[in-house]
């Protein structure tokens, strides 16, 4: 069992606690999560980007990509919400955004070098994104396009939300 499995299998906080969005990771926790997911799922292929913990609207997080290589050695920055229902929701969403970083940093230059994000949308939630679904499942994570809050509170299961 991996460390990710143990995080994802921990008992969830009570729903009243979750509704208050009491889990607020620090930047150190975000970097630790990034390094853990990078090691266990991506075999350390990814370069640590700038990570922004912020209050996001209408999204849990997003991977912002640039056409030029950034000074950190990646084409991306990860923006992630700073308040969460629970640690599991944070880890699962963060890993989702890391798949987008993999698409931009690893997949695009090697398998799709002529990619133009204005005319070709294949790097979103297409086949290159979902190729990671089984690897996520091995570590107790669920890879989906998006996660619904209402269904989460009813089922408390990433596969059903």
Short mmCIF file of N, CA and C in Angstrom, two decimals:
data_model
loop_
_atom_site.label_atom_id
_atom_site.label_comp_id
_atom_site.label_asym_id
_atom_site.label_seq_id
_atom_site.Cartn_x
_atom_site.Cartn_y
_atom_site.Cartn_z
N UNK A 1 0.83 -1.18 0.00
CA UNK A 1 0.00 0.00 0.00
C UNK A 1 0.88 1.25 0.00
N UNK A 2 0.57 2.18 -0.89
CA UNK A 2 1.36 3.40 -0.98
C UNK A 2 0.88 4.44 0.03
N UNK A 3 1.68 5.48 0.18
CA UNK A 3 1.31 6.57 1.07
C UNK A 3 0.03 7.23 0.57
N UNK A 4 -0.13 7.33 -0.75
CA UNK A 4 -1.36 7.91 -1.29
C UNK A 4 -2.57 7.07 -0.90
N UNK A 5 -2.43 5.74 -0.99
CA UNK A 5 -3.53 4.87 -0.58
C UNK A 5 -3.92 5.15 0.88
N UNK A 6 -2.91 5.27 1.74
CA UNK A 6 -3.22 5.49 3.16
C UNK A 6 -3.89 6.84 3.38
N UNK A 7 -3.53 7.85 2.61
CA UNK A 7 -4.20 9.15 2.72
C UNK A 7 -5.64 9.04 2.25
N UNK A 8 -5.85 8.40 1.11
CA UNK A 8 -7.19 8.32 0.53
C UNK A 8 -8.12 7.40 1.32
N UNK A 9 -7.56 6.44 2.06
CA UNK A 9 -8.39 5.51 2.83
C UNK A 9 -8.66 5.98 4.25
N UNK A 10 -8.06 7.07 4.66
CA UNK A 10 -8.32 7.58 6.02
C UNK A 10 -9.79 7.95 6.16
N UNK A 11 -10.33 7.81 7.37
CA UNK A 11 -11.73 8.21 7.59
C UNK A 11 -11.92 9.70 7.27
N UNK A 12 -13.00 9.99 6.61
CA UNK A 12 -13.32 11.37 6.27
C UNK A 12 -13.84 12.12 7.49
N UNK A 13 -13.60 13.42 7.55
CA UNK A 13 -14.19 14.20 8.64
C UNK A 13 -15.72 14.17 8.53
N UNK A 14 -16.38 14.50 9.60
CA UNK A 14 -17.85 14.56 9.57
C UNK A 14 -18.28 15.58 8.53
N UNK A 15 -19.46 15.36 7.96
CA UNK A 15 -19.94 16.24 6.90
C UNK A 15 -20.06 17.69 7.37
N UNK A 16 -20.46 17.90 8.61
CA UNK A 16 -20.55 19.29 9.10
C UNK A 16 -19.19 19.96 9.08
N UNK A 17 -18.13 19.23 9.38
CA UNK A 17 -16.76 19.75 9.32
C UNK A 17 -16.40 20.04 7.86
N UNK A 18 -16.75 19.10 6.97
CA UNK A 18 -16.42 19.28 5.55
C UNK A 18 -17.12 20.50 4.97
N UNK A 19 -18.39 20.70 5.31
CA UNK A 19 -19.14 21.83 4.77
C UNK A 19 -18.53 23.18 5.15
N UNK A 20 -17.83 23.22 6.25
CA UNK A 20 -17.17 24.45 6.68
C UNK A 20 -15.83 24.65 5.96
N UNK A 21 -15.45 23.67 5.16
CA UNK A 21 -14.19 23.71 4.40
C UNK A 21 -13.02 24.04 5.32
N UNK A 22 -12.82 23.17 6.28
CA UNK A 22 -11.83 23.41 7.32
C UNK A 22 -10.41 22.97 6.94
N UNK A 23 -10.26 22.17 5.88
CA UNK A 23 -8.91 21.76 5.52
C UNK A 23 -8.27 22.86 4.67
N UNK A 24 -7.22 23.44 5.19
CA UNK A 24 -6.52 24.53 4.51
C UNK A 24 -5.03 24.21 4.44
N UNK A 25 -4.61 23.64 3.33
CA UNK A 25 -3.19 23.23 3.23
C UNK A 25 -2.26 24.43 3.14
N UNK A 26 -1.08 24.26 3.69
CA UNK A 26 -0.03 25.27 3.56
C UNK A 26 0.70 25.03 2.23
N UNK A 27 1.54 25.97 1.85
CA UNK A 27 2.32 25.79 0.63
C UNK A 27 3.28 24.61 0.79
N UNK A 28 3.78 24.38 2.00
CA UNK A 28 4.64 23.22 2.24
C UNK A 28 3.89 21.91 2.04
N UNK A 29 2.63 21.85 2.48
CA UNK A 29 1.83 20.65 2.26
C UNK A 29 1.56 20.45 0.77
N UNK A 30 1.33 21.55 0.06
CA UNK A 30 1.09 21.45 -1.38
C UNK A 30 2.34 20.92 -2.09
N UNK A 31 3.50 21.40 -1.72
CA UNK A 31 4.75 20.94 -2.33
C UNK A 31 5.00 19.47 -1.98
N UNK A 32 4.73 19.09 -0.72
CA UNK A 32 4.87 17.69 -0.32
C UNK A 32 3.94 16.80 -1.14
N UNK A 33 2.70 17.22 -1.30
CA UNK A 33 1.73 16.46 -2.09
C UNK A 33 2.19 16.34 -3.53
N UNK A 34 2.69 17.44 -4.09
CA UNK A 34 3.19 17.43 -5.46
C UNK A 34 4.32 16.40 -5.61
N UNK A 35 5.29 16.45 -4.72
CA UNK A 35 6.44 15.54 -4.80
C UNK A 35 6.01 14.09 -4.62
N UNK A 36 5.06 13.84 -3.73
CA UNK A 36 4.56 12.48 -3.50
C UNK A 36 3.85 11.94 -4.74
N UNK A 37 2.96 12.71 -5.30
CA UNK A 37 2.24 12.28 -6.50
C UNK A 37 3.20 12.14 -7.68
N UNK A 38 4.13 13.07 -7.81
CA UNK A 38 5.12 12.99 -8.89
C UNK A 38 5.93 11.70 -8.80
N UNK A 39 6.34 11.34 -7.60
CA UNK A 39 7.13 10.13 -7.40
C UNK A 39 6.31 8.86 -7.65
N UNK A 40 5.13 8.78 -7.05
CA UNK A 40 4.36 7.54 -7.11
C UNK A 40 3.62 7.34 -8.44
N UNK A 41 3.15 8.40 -9.05
CA UNK A 41 2.35 8.25 -10.27
C UNK A 41 3.14 8.59 -11.53
N UNK A 42 3.92 9.65 -11.49
CA UNK A 42 4.60 10.12 -12.70
C UNK A 42 6.08 9.75 -12.76
N UNK A 43 6.55 8.92 -11.85
CA UNK A 43 7.95 8.47 -11.83
C UNK A 43 8.93 9.65 -11.90
N UNK A 44 8.62 10.71 -11.19
CA UNK A 44 9.45 11.92 -11.11
C UNK A 44 9.76 12.54 -12.47
N UNK A 45 8.84 12.42 -13.41
CA UNK A 45 9.03 13.04 -14.73
C UNK A 45 8.79 14.54 -14.72
N UNK A 46 7.98 15.01 -13.76
CA UNK A 46 7.57 16.41 -13.76
C UNK A 46 8.53 17.30 -12.97
N UNK A 47 8.59 18.54 -13.37
CA UNK A 47 9.40 19.55 -12.69
C UNK A 47 8.45 20.40 -11.86
N UNK A 48 8.83 20.64 -10.61
CA UNK A 48 7.99 21.42 -9.71
C UNK A 48 7.73 22.81 -10.28
N UNK A 49 6.45 23.11 -10.57
CA UNK A 49 6.12 24.45 -11.08
C UNK A 49 5.86 25.41 -9.92
N UNK A 50 5.57 26.64 -10.25
CA UNK A 50 5.07 27.56 -9.23
C UNK A 50 3.66 27.09 -8.88
N UNK A 51 3.39 27.01 -7.58
CA UNK A 51 2.07 26.59 -7.10
C UNK A 51 1.44 27.77 -6.39
N UNK A 52 0.25 28.12 -6.82
CA UNK A 52 -0.49 29.22 -6.19
C UNK A 52 -1.65 28.64 -5.39
N UNK A 53 -1.67 28.88 -4.08
CA UNK A 53 -2.83 28.56 -3.25
C UNK A 53 -3.66 29.83 -3.18
N UNK A 54 -4.87 29.76 -3.68
CA UNK A 54 -5.69 30.96 -3.76
C UNK A 54 -7.17 30.61 -3.66
N UNK A 55 -7.98 31.60 -3.45
CA UNK A 55 -9.42 31.39 -3.44
C UNK A 55 -9.88 31.42 -4.90
N UNK A 56 -10.21 30.26 -5.44
CA UNK A 56 -10.64 30.19 -6.83
C UNK A 56 -12.16 30.21 -6.89
N UNK A 57 -12.70 30.69 -7.98
CA UNK A 57 -14.15 30.72 -8.17
C UNK A 57 -14.50 29.80 -9.33
N UNK A 58 -15.53 29.02 -9.15
CA UNK A 58 -16.08 28.14 -10.17
C UNK A 58 -15.16 26.99 -10.55
N UNK A 59 -14.07 26.80 -9.82
CA UNK A 59 -13.18 25.68 -10.10
C UNK A 59 -12.40 25.34 -8.84
N UNK A 60 -11.96 24.09 -8.72
CA UNK A 60 -11.14 23.68 -7.58
C UNK A 60 -9.68 23.97 -7.83
N UNK A 61 -9.31 24.03 -9.09
CA UNK A 61 -7.93 24.29 -9.45
C UNK A 61 -7.79 24.28 -10.96
N UNK A 62 -6.65 24.72 -11.42
CA UNK A 62 -6.39 24.66 -12.85
C UNK A 62 -4.88 24.71 -13.08
N UNK A 63 -4.49 24.17 -14.21
CA UNK A 63 -3.10 24.20 -14.63
C UNK A 63 -3.00 25.23 -15.75
N UNK A 64 -2.32 26.30 -15.49
CA UNK A 64 -2.16 27.37 -16.47
C UNK A 64 -0.89 27.10 -17.26
N UNK A 65 -1.03 27.01 -18.58
CA UNK A 65 0.16 26.71 -19.37
C UNK A 65 0.55 27.87 -20.27
N UNK A 66 1.83 27.87 -20.60
CA UNK A 66 2.43 28.91 -21.42
C UNK A 66 3.07 28.27 -22.64
N UNK A 67 3.18 29.02 -23.71
CA UNK A 67 3.82 28.50 -24.92
C UNK A 67 5.33 28.43 -24.77
N UNK A 68 5.89 29.24 -23.89
CA UNK A 68 7.34 29.25 -23.70
C UNK A 68 7.69 28.55 -22.38
N UNK A 69 8.84 27.90 -22.38
CA UNK A 69 9.35 27.25 -21.17
C UNK A 69 9.62 28.32 -20.11
N UNK A 70 9.10 28.10 -18.91
CA UNK A 70 9.28 29.05 -17.81
C UNK A 70 10.63 28.82 -17.14
N UNK A 71 11.05 29.75 -16.31
CA UNK A 71 12.36 29.67 -15.67
C UNK A 71 12.47 28.46 -14.73
N UNK A 72 11.35 27.93 -14.25
CA UNK A 72 11.37 26.75 -13.38
C UNK A 72 11.66 25.47 -14.15
N UNK A 73 11.59 25.52 -15.48
CA UNK A 73 11.83 24.34 -16.30
C UNK A 73 10.55 23.62 -16.70
N UNK A 74 9.44 24.29 -16.57
CA UNK A 74 8.14 23.73 -16.94
C UNK A 74 7.37 24.76 -17.75
N UNK A 75 6.34 24.30 -18.45
CA UNK A 75 5.48 25.20 -19.21
C UNK A 75 4.26 25.63 -18.40
N UNK A 76 4.17 25.19 -17.14
CA UNK A 76 2.93 25.36 -16.38
C UNK A 76 3.10 26.04 -15.04
N UNK A 77 1.97 26.49 -14.53
CA UNK A 77 1.80 26.89 -13.13
C UNK A 77 0.51 26.24 -12.67
N UNK A 78 0.51 25.78 -11.44
CA UNK A 78 -0.69 25.16 -10.90
C UNK A 78 -1.34 26.11 -9.90
N UNK A 79 -2.60 26.40 -10.15
CA UNK A 79 -3.40 27.23 -9.26
C UNK A 79 -4.41 26.30 -8.59
N UNK A 80 -4.42 26.31 -7.27
CA UNK A 80 -5.27 25.38 -6.54
C UNK A 80 -5.96 26.12 -5.39
N UNK A 81 -7.19 25.74 -5.14
CA UNK A 81 -7.95 26.39 -4.09
C UNK A 81 -7.27 26.23 -2.74
N UNK A 82 -7.44 27.20 -1.86
CA UNK A 82 -6.78 27.14 -0.56
C UNK A 82 -7.68 26.62 0.55
N UNK A 83 -8.96 26.38 0.26
CA UNK A 83 -9.86 25.80 1.26
C UNK A 83 -10.58 24.58 0.68
N UNK A 84 -10.66 23.52 1.50
CA UNK A 84 -11.13 22.22 1.02
C UNK A 84 -12.06 21.55 2.01
N UNK A 85 -12.84 20.60 1.51
CA UNK A 85 -13.70 19.77 2.36
C UNK A 85 -12.86 18.87 3.25
N UNK A 86 -11.82 18.29 2.66
CA UNK A 86 -10.97 17.33 3.37
C UNK A 86 -9.67 17.17 2.60
N UNK A 87 -8.70 16.55 3.23
CA UNK A 87 -7.39 16.35 2.59
C UNK A 87 -7.52 15.48 1.33
N UNK A 88 -8.38 14.50 1.37
CA UNK A 88 -8.54 13.59 0.24
C UNK A 88 -8.99 14.35 -1.01
N UNK A 89 -9.92 15.29 -0.84
CA UNK A 89 -10.41 16.07 -1.98
C UNK A 89 -9.26 16.90 -2.56
N UNK A 90 -8.46 17.49 -1.69
CA UNK A 90 -7.30 18.28 -2.12
C UNK A 90 -6.31 17.42 -2.91
N UNK A 91 -5.94 16.28 -2.36
CA UNK A 91 -4.94 15.41 -3.01
C UNK A 91 -5.45 14.94 -4.37
N UNK A 92 -6.69 14.52 -4.44
CA UNK A 92 -7.25 14.02 -5.69
C UNK A 92 -7.28 15.11 -6.76
N UNK A 93 -7.69 16.30 -6.38
CA UNK A 93 -7.76 17.42 -7.33
C UNK A 93 -6.36 17.86 -7.76
N UNK A 94 -5.45 17.90 -6.82
CA UNK A 94 -4.07 18.31 -7.13
C UNK A 94 -3.46 17.34 -8.15
N UNK A 95 -3.68 16.05 -7.94
CA UNK A 95 -3.16 15.04 -8.87
C UNK A 95 -3.78 15.22 -10.25
N UNK A 96 -5.06 15.56 -10.30
CA UNK A 96 -5.76 15.83 -11.57
C UNK A 96 -5.03 16.95 -12.32
N UNK A 97 -4.70 18.02 -11.63
CA UNK A 97 -4.01 19.15 -12.27
C UNK A 97 -2.60 18.75 -12.73
N UNK A 98 -1.99 17.84 -12.02
CA UNK A 98 -0.66 17.37 -12.42
C UNK A 98 -0.72 16.57 -13.72
N UNK A 99 -1.84 15.92 -13.99
CA UNK A 99 -1.98 15.24 -15.29
C UNK A 99 -1.94 16.29 -16.40
N UNK A 100 -2.59 17.41 -16.19
CA UNK A 100 -2.53 18.48 -17.19
C UNK A 100 -1.10 18.99 -17.37
N UNK A 101 -0.34 19.08 -16.30
CA UNK A 101 1.06 19.47 -16.42
C UNK A 101 1.82 18.43 -17.24
N UNK A 102 1.58 17.15 -16.98
CA UNK A 102 2.24 16.09 -17.75
C UNK A 102 1.90 16.24 -19.23
N UNK A 103 0.62 16.51 -19.52
CA UNK A 103 0.22 16.68 -20.93
C UNK A 103 1.01 17.80 -21.58
N UNK A 104 1.19 18.88 -20.89
CA UNK A 104 1.84 20.04 -21.48
C UNK A 104 3.37 19.90 -21.53
N UNK A 105 3.95 19.35 -20.46
CA UNK A 105 5.42 19.27 -20.37
C UNK A 105 6.01 18.04 -21.03
N UNK A 106 5.35 16.91 -20.96
CA UNK A 106 5.92 15.65 -21.44
C UNK A 106 5.26 15.19 -22.74
N UNK A 107 3.95 15.11 -22.75
CA UNK A 107 3.22 14.58 -23.91
C UNK A 107 3.31 15.48 -25.14
N UNK A 108 3.02 16.75 -24.96
CA UNK A 108 2.98 17.66 -26.11
C UNK A 108 4.30 17.75 -26.86
N UNK A 109 5.44 17.95 -26.19
CA UNK A 109 6.69 18.06 -26.95
C UNK A 109 7.10 16.76 -27.66
N UNK A 110 6.76 15.61 -27.09
CA UNK A 110 7.21 14.36 -27.69
C UNK A 110 6.21 13.75 -28.66
N UNK A 111 4.92 13.80 -28.33
CA UNK A 111 3.92 13.12 -29.14
C UNK A 111 3.05 14.05 -29.96
N UNK A 112 3.06 15.33 -29.67
CA UNK A 112 2.22 16.27 -30.39
C UNK A 112 2.94 17.62 -30.50
N UNK A 113 4.14 17.65 -31.11
CA UNK A 113 4.96 18.88 -31.10
C UNK A 113 4.35 20.05 -31.85
N UNK A 114 3.45 19.80 -32.80
CA UNK A 114 2.84 20.89 -33.56
C UNK A 114 1.52 21.34 -32.96
N UNK A 115 1.29 21.00 -31.71
CA UNK A 115 0.04 21.35 -31.04
C UNK A 115 -0.16 22.86 -31.01
N UNK A 116 -1.36 23.27 -31.33
CA UNK A 116 -1.76 24.67 -31.24
C UNK A 116 -3.00 24.72 -30.37
N UNK A 117 -2.87 25.28 -29.18
CA UNK A 117 -3.98 25.24 -28.23
C UNK A 117 -5.20 26.03 -28.70
N UNK A 118 -5.05 26.89 -29.69
CA UNK A 118 -6.18 27.67 -30.19
C UNK A 118 -6.99 26.88 -31.22
N UNK A 119 -6.38 25.91 -31.88
CA UNK A 119 -7.11 25.15 -32.90
C UNK A 119 -7.29 23.68 -32.54
N UNK A 120 -6.56 23.17 -31.55
CA UNK A 120 -6.62 21.76 -31.20
C UNK A 120 -6.79 21.64 -29.69
N UNK A 121 -7.91 21.13 -29.26
CA UNK A 121 -8.21 21.06 -27.83
C UNK A 121 -7.94 19.68 -27.24
N UNK A 122 -7.16 18.83 -27.91
CA UNK A 122 -6.98 17.44 -27.49
C UNK A 122 -6.22 17.27 -26.18
N UNK A 123 -5.58 18.32 -25.67
CA UNK A 123 -4.83 18.17 -24.43
C UNK A 123 -5.68 18.39 -23.18
N UNK A 124 -6.96 18.59 -23.33
CA UNK A 124 -7.83 18.78 -22.18
C UNK A 124 -8.10 17.44 -21.50
N UNK A 125 -9.33 17.01 -21.56
CA UNK A 125 -9.75 15.77 -20.91
C UNK A 125 -10.00 14.69 -21.97
N UNK A 126 -9.02 14.49 -22.82
CA UNK A 126 -9.13 13.49 -23.87
C UNK A 126 -8.33 12.23 -23.56
N UNK A 127 -7.96 11.47 -24.58
CA UNK A 127 -7.25 10.21 -24.38
C UNK A 127 -5.93 10.34 -23.63
N UNK A 128 -5.17 11.41 -23.90
CA UNK A 128 -3.88 11.55 -23.20
C UNK A 128 -4.10 11.82 -21.71
N UNK A 129 -5.22 12.42 -21.36
CA UNK A 129 -5.55 12.66 -19.96
C UNK A 129 -5.94 11.35 -19.27
N UNK A 130 -6.82 10.61 -19.88
CA UNK A 130 -7.35 9.40 -19.24
C UNK A 130 -6.42 8.20 -19.30
N UNK A 131 -5.29 8.30 -19.96
CA UNK A 131 -4.32 7.20 -19.93
C UNK A 131 -3.79 6.98 -18.51
N UNK A 132 -3.98 7.95 -17.61
CA UNK A 132 -3.51 7.87 -16.23
C UNK A 132 -4.54 7.27 -15.28
N UNK A 133 -5.72 6.94 -15.77
CA UNK A 133 -6.81 6.48 -14.90
C UNK A 133 -6.42 5.23 -14.09
N UNK A 134 -5.81 4.24 -14.72
CA UNK A 134 -5.47 3.00 -13.99
C UNK A 134 -4.36 3.25 -12.97
N UNK A 135 -3.39 4.10 -13.30
CA UNK A 135 -2.32 4.43 -12.35
C UNK A 135 -2.89 5.17 -11.14
N UNK A 136 -3.85 6.05 -11.36
CA UNK A 136 -4.52 6.72 -10.26
C UNK A 136 -5.22 5.70 -9.38
N UNK A 137 -5.95 4.78 -9.99
CA UNK A 137 -6.71 3.78 -9.23
C UNK A 137 -5.79 2.92 -8.36
N UNK A 138 -4.59 2.61 -8.85
CA UNK A 138 -3.63 1.83 -8.06
C UNK A 138 -3.31 2.49 -6.73
N UNK A 139 -3.40 3.82 -6.68
CA UNK A 139 -3.04 4.57 -5.49
C UNK A 139 -4.26 5.16 -4.77
N UNK A 140 -5.44 4.66 -5.10
CA UNK A 140 -6.65 5.09 -4.40
C UNK A 140 -7.23 6.40 -4.87
N UNK A 141 -6.75 6.91 -6.00
CA UNK A 141 -7.25 8.17 -6.56
C UNK A 141 -8.24 7.89 -7.68
N UNK A 142 -9.07 8.85 -7.96
CA UNK A 142 -10.05 8.73 -9.04
C UNK A 142 -9.81 9.84 -10.05
N UNK A 143 -9.66 9.49 -11.31
CA UNK A 143 -9.40 10.49 -12.34
C UNK A 143 -10.67 10.70 -13.16
N UNK A 144 -11.24 11.88 -13.02
CA UNK A 144 -12.45 12.26 -13.74
C UNK A 144 -12.26 13.67 -14.30
N UNK A 145 -13.19 14.07 -15.16
CA UNK A 145 -13.15 15.42 -15.71
C UNK A 145 -13.41 16.46 -14.64
N UNK A 146 -14.41 16.22 -13.82
CA UNK A 146 -14.75 17.17 -12.75
C UNK A 146 -15.48 16.42 -11.64
N UNK A 147 -15.61 17.08 -10.51
CA UNK A 147 -16.22 16.46 -9.34
C UNK A 147 -17.34 17.37 -8.85
N UNK A 148 -18.52 16.78 -8.61
CA UNK A 148 -19.67 17.56 -8.16
C UNK A 148 -19.81 17.57 -6.65
N UNK A 149 -19.97 18.76 -6.09
CA UNK A 149 -20.09 18.90 -4.64
C UNK A 149 -21.33 18.22 -4.09
N UNK A 150 -22.46 18.42 -4.73
CA UNK A 150 -23.71 17.88 -4.20
C UNK A 150 -23.66 16.36 -4.10
N UNK A 151 -23.16 15.72 -5.12
CA UNK A 151 -23.08 14.26 -5.09
C UNK A 151 -22.04 13.78 -4.08
N UNK A 152 -21.00 14.59 -3.87
CA UNK A 152 -19.98 14.23 -2.88
C UNK A 152 -20.61 14.09 -1.50
N UNK A 153 -21.42 15.05 -1.12
CA UNK A 153 -22.01 15.01 0.21
C UNK A 153 -23.00 13.85 0.36
N UNK A 154 -23.62 13.43 -0.73
CA UNK A 154 -24.53 12.30 -0.65
C UNK A 154 -23.78 10.96 -0.57
N UNK A 155 -22.72 10.82 -1.36
CA UNK A 155 -22.05 9.52 -1.48
C UNK A 155 -20.72 9.43 -0.74
N UNK A 156 -20.01 10.55 -0.58
CA UNK A 156 -18.68 10.56 0.03
C UNK A 156 -17.75 9.57 -0.70
N UNK A 157 -17.82 9.61 -2.02
CA UNK A 157 -17.07 8.68 -2.85
C UNK A 157 -16.69 9.41 -4.15
N UNK A 158 -15.39 9.50 -4.44
CA UNK A 158 -14.95 10.22 -5.65
C UNK A 158 -15.46 9.58 -6.93
N UNK A 159 -15.69 8.28 -6.92
CA UNK A 159 -16.18 7.62 -8.12
C UNK A 159 -17.63 7.97 -8.41
N UNK A 160 -18.36 8.43 -7.42
CA UNK A 160 -19.79 8.74 -7.60
C UNK A 160 -20.08 10.22 -7.65
N UNK A 161 -19.09 11.05 -7.38
CA UNK A 161 -19.39 12.49 -7.37
C UNK A 161 -19.08 13.12 -8.72
#
